[in-house]
PDB file of C-alpha atoms in Angstrom:
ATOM      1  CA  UNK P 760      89.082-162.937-158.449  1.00 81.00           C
ATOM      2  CA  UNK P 761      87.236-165.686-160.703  1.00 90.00           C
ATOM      3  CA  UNK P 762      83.662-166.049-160.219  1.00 94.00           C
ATOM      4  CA  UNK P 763      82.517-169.845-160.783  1.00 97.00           C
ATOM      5  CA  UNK P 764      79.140-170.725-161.795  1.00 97.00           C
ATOM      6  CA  UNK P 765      77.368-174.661-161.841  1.00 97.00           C
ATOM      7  CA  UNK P 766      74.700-175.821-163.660  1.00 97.00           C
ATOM      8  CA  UNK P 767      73.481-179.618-165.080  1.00 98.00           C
ATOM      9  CA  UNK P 768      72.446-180.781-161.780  1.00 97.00           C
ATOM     10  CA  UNK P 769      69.498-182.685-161.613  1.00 97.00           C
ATOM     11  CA  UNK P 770      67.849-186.233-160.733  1.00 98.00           C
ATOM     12  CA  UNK P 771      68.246-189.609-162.573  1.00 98.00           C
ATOM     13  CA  UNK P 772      67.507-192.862-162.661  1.00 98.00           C
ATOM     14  CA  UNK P 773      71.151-195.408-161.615  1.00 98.00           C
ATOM     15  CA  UNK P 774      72.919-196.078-165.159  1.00 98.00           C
ATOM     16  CA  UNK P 775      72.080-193.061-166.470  1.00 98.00           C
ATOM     17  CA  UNK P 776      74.261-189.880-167.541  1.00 98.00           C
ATOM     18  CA  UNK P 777      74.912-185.977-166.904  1.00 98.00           C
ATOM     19  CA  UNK P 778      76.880-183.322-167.909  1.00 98.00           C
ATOM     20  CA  UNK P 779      77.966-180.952-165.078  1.00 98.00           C
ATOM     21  CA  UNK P 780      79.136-177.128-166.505  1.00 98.00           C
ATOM     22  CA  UNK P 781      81.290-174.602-164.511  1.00 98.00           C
ATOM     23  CA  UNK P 782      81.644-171.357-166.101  1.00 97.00           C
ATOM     24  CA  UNK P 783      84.200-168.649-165.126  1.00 95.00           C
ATOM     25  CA  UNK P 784      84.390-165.494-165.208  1.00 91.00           C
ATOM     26  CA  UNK P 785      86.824-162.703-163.603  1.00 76.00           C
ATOM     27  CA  UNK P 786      90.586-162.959-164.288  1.00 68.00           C
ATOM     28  CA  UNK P 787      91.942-164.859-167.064  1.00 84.00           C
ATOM     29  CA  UNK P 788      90.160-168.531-166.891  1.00 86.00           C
ATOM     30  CA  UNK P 789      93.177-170.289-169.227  1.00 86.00           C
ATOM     31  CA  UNK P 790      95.617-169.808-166.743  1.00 89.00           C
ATOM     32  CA  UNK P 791      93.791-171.076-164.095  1.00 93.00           C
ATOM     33  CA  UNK P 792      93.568-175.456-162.716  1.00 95.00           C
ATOM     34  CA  UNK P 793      90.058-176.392-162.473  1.00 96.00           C
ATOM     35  CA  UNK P 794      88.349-179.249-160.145  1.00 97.00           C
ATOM     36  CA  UNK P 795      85.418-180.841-159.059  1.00 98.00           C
ATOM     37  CA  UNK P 796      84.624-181.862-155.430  1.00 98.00           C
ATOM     38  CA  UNK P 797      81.452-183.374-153.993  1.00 98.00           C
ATOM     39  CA  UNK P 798      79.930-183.186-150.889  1.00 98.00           C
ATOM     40  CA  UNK P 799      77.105-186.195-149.223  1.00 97.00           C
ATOM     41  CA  UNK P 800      74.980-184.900-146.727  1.00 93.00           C
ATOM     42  CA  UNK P 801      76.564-185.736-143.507  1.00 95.00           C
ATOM     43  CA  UNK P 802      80.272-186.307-145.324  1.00 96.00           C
ATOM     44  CA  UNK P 803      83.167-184.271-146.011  1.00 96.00           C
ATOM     45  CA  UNK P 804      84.038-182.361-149.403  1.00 97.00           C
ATOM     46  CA  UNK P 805      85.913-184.724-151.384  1.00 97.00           C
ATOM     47  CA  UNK P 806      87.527-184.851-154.499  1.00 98.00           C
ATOM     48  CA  UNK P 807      85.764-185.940-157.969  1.00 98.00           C
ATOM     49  CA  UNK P 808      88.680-184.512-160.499  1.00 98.00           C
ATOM     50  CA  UNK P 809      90.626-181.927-161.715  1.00 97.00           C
ATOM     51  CA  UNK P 810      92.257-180.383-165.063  1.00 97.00           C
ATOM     52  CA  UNK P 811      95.939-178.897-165.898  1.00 95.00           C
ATOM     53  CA  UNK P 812      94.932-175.052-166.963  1.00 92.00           C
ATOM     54  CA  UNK P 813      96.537-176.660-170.626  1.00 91.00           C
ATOM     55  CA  UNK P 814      93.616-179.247-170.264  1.00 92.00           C
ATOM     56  CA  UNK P 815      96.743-181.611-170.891  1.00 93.00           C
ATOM     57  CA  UNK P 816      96.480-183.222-167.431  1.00 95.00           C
ATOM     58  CA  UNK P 817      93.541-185.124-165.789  1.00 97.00           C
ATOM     59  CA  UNK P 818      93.306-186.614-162.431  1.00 97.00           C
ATOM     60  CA  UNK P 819      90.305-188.366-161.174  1.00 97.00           C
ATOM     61  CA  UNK P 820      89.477-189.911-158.063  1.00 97.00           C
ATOM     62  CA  UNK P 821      89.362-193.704-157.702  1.00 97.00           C
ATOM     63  CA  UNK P 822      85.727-193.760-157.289  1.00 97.00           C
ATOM     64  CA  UNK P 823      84.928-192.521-160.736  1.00 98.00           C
ATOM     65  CA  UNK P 824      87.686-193.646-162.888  1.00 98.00           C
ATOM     66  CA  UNK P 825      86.393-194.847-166.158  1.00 98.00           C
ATOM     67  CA  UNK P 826      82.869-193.727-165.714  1.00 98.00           C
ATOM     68  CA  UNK P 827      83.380-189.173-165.205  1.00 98.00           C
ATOM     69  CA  UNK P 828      84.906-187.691-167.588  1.00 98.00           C
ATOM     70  CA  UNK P 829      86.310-183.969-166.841  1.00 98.00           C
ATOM     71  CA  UNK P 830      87.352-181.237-169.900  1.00 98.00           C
ATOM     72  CA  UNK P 831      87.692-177.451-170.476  1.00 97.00           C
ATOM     73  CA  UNK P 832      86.997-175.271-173.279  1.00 95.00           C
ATOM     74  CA  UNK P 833      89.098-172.254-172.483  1.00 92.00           C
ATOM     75  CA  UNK P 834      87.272-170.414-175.075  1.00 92.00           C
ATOM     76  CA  UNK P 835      84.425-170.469-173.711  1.00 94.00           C
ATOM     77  CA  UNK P 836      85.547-169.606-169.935  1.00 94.00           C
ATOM     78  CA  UNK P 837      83.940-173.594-169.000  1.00 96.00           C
ATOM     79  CA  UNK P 838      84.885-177.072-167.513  1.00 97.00           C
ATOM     80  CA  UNK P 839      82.744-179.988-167.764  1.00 98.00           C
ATOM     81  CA  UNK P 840      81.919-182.734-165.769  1.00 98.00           C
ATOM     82  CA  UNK P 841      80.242-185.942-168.046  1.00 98.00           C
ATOM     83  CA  UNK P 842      78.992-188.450-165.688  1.00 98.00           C
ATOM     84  CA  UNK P 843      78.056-191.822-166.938  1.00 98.00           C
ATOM     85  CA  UNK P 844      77.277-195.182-165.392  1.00 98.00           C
ATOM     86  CA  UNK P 845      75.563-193.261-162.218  1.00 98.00           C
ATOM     87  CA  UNK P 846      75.559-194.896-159.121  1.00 98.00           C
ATOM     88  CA  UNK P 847      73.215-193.949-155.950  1.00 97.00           C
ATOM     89  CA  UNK P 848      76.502-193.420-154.089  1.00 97.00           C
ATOM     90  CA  UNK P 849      77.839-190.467-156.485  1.00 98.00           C
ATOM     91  CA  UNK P 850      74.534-188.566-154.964  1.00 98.00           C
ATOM     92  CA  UNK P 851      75.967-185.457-153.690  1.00 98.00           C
ATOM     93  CA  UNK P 852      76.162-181.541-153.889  1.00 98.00           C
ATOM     94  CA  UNK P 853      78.657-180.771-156.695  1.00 98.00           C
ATOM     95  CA  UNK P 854      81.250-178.059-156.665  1.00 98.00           C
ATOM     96  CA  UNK P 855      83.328-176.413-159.326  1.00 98.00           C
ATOM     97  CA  UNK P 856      86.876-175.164-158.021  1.00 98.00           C
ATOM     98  CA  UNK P 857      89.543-172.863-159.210  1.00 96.00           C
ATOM     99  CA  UNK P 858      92.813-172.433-158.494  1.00 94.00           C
ATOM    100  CA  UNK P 859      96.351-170.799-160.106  1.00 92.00           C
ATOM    101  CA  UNK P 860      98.634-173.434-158.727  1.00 91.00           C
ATOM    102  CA  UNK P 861     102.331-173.266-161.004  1.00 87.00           C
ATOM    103  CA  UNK P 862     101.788-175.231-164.005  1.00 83.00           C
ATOM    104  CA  UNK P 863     104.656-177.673-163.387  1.00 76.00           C
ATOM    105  CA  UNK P 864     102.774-179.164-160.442  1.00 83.00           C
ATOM    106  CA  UNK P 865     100.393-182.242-159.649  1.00 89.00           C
ATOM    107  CA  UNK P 866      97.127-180.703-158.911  1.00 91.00           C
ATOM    108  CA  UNK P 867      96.436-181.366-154.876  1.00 91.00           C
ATOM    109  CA  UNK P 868      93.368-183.564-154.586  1.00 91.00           C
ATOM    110  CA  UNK P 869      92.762-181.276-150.701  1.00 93.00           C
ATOM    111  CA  UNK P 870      90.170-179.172-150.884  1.00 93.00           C
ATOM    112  CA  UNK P 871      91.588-176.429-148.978  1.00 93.00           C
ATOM    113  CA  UNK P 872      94.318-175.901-151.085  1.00 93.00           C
ATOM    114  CA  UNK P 873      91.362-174.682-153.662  1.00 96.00           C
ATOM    115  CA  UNK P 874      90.984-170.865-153.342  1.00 94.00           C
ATOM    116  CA  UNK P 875      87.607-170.245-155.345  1.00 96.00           C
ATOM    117  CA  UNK P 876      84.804-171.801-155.496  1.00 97.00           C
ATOM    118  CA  UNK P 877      81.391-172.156-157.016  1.00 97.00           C
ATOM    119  CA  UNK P 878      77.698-172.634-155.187  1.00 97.00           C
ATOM    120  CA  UNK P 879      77.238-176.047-156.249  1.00 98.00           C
ATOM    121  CA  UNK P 880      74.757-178.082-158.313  1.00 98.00           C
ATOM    122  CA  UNK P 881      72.623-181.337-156.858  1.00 98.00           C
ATOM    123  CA  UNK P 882      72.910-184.336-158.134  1.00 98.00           C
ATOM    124  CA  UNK P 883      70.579-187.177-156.685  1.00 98.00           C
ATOM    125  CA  UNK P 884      71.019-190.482-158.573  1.00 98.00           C
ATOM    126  CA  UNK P 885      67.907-192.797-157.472  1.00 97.00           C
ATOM    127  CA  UNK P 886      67.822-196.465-157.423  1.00 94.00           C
TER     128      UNK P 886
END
């Protein structure tokens, strides 16, 4: 089991920045793929980005390409989520993700093939 915890939610102004954390706890956090999904009221869970367990691999979805930035600190057990350039649009509940998917493999932007995830953190960009 891995237990996933968000914080750094909040509310800011369009252009402005924040830095989402995800820490894990429970079975061995290095070994394990890590993502970020978002969720709009009304709107399915999508997907934000995600990180190799080596932090060697990044994906990110076409939406926030050059503006989020995901990383991992596997010493500390946390992944990060820095969000610049803010938009109204990236307004959403935001959800850490965990998975042990073979190490050779892309990392599957579909949320269900996530097994754990965290409560998720609000983030309300106004304009």
């Amino acid at each position: 089991q891995v237990q996933l915890v968000e914080s750094g939610g909040g509310l800011v102004q369009a252009g402005g920045s924040l830095r989402l954390s995800c820490a894990a706890s429970g079975r061995t956090f290095s070994s394990y793929a890590m993502g970020w999904f978002r969720q709009a009221p009304g709107k399915e869970r999508e997907f934000v980005a995600a990180i190799s367990w080596s932090g060697g691999s990044t994906y990110y979805a076409d939406s926030v390409k050059g503006r989020f930035t995901i990383s991992r600190d596997n010493a500390k057990n946390t992944v990060y989520l820095q969000m610049n350039s803010l938009k109204p649009e990236d307004t959403a509940v935001y959800y850490c993700a965990a998975e042990d998917f073979p190490h050779s493999v892309d990392l599957p932007y579909y949320s269900g093939s996530w097994g754990y995830w965290g409560q998720g953190t609000q983030v309300t960009v106004s304009s």
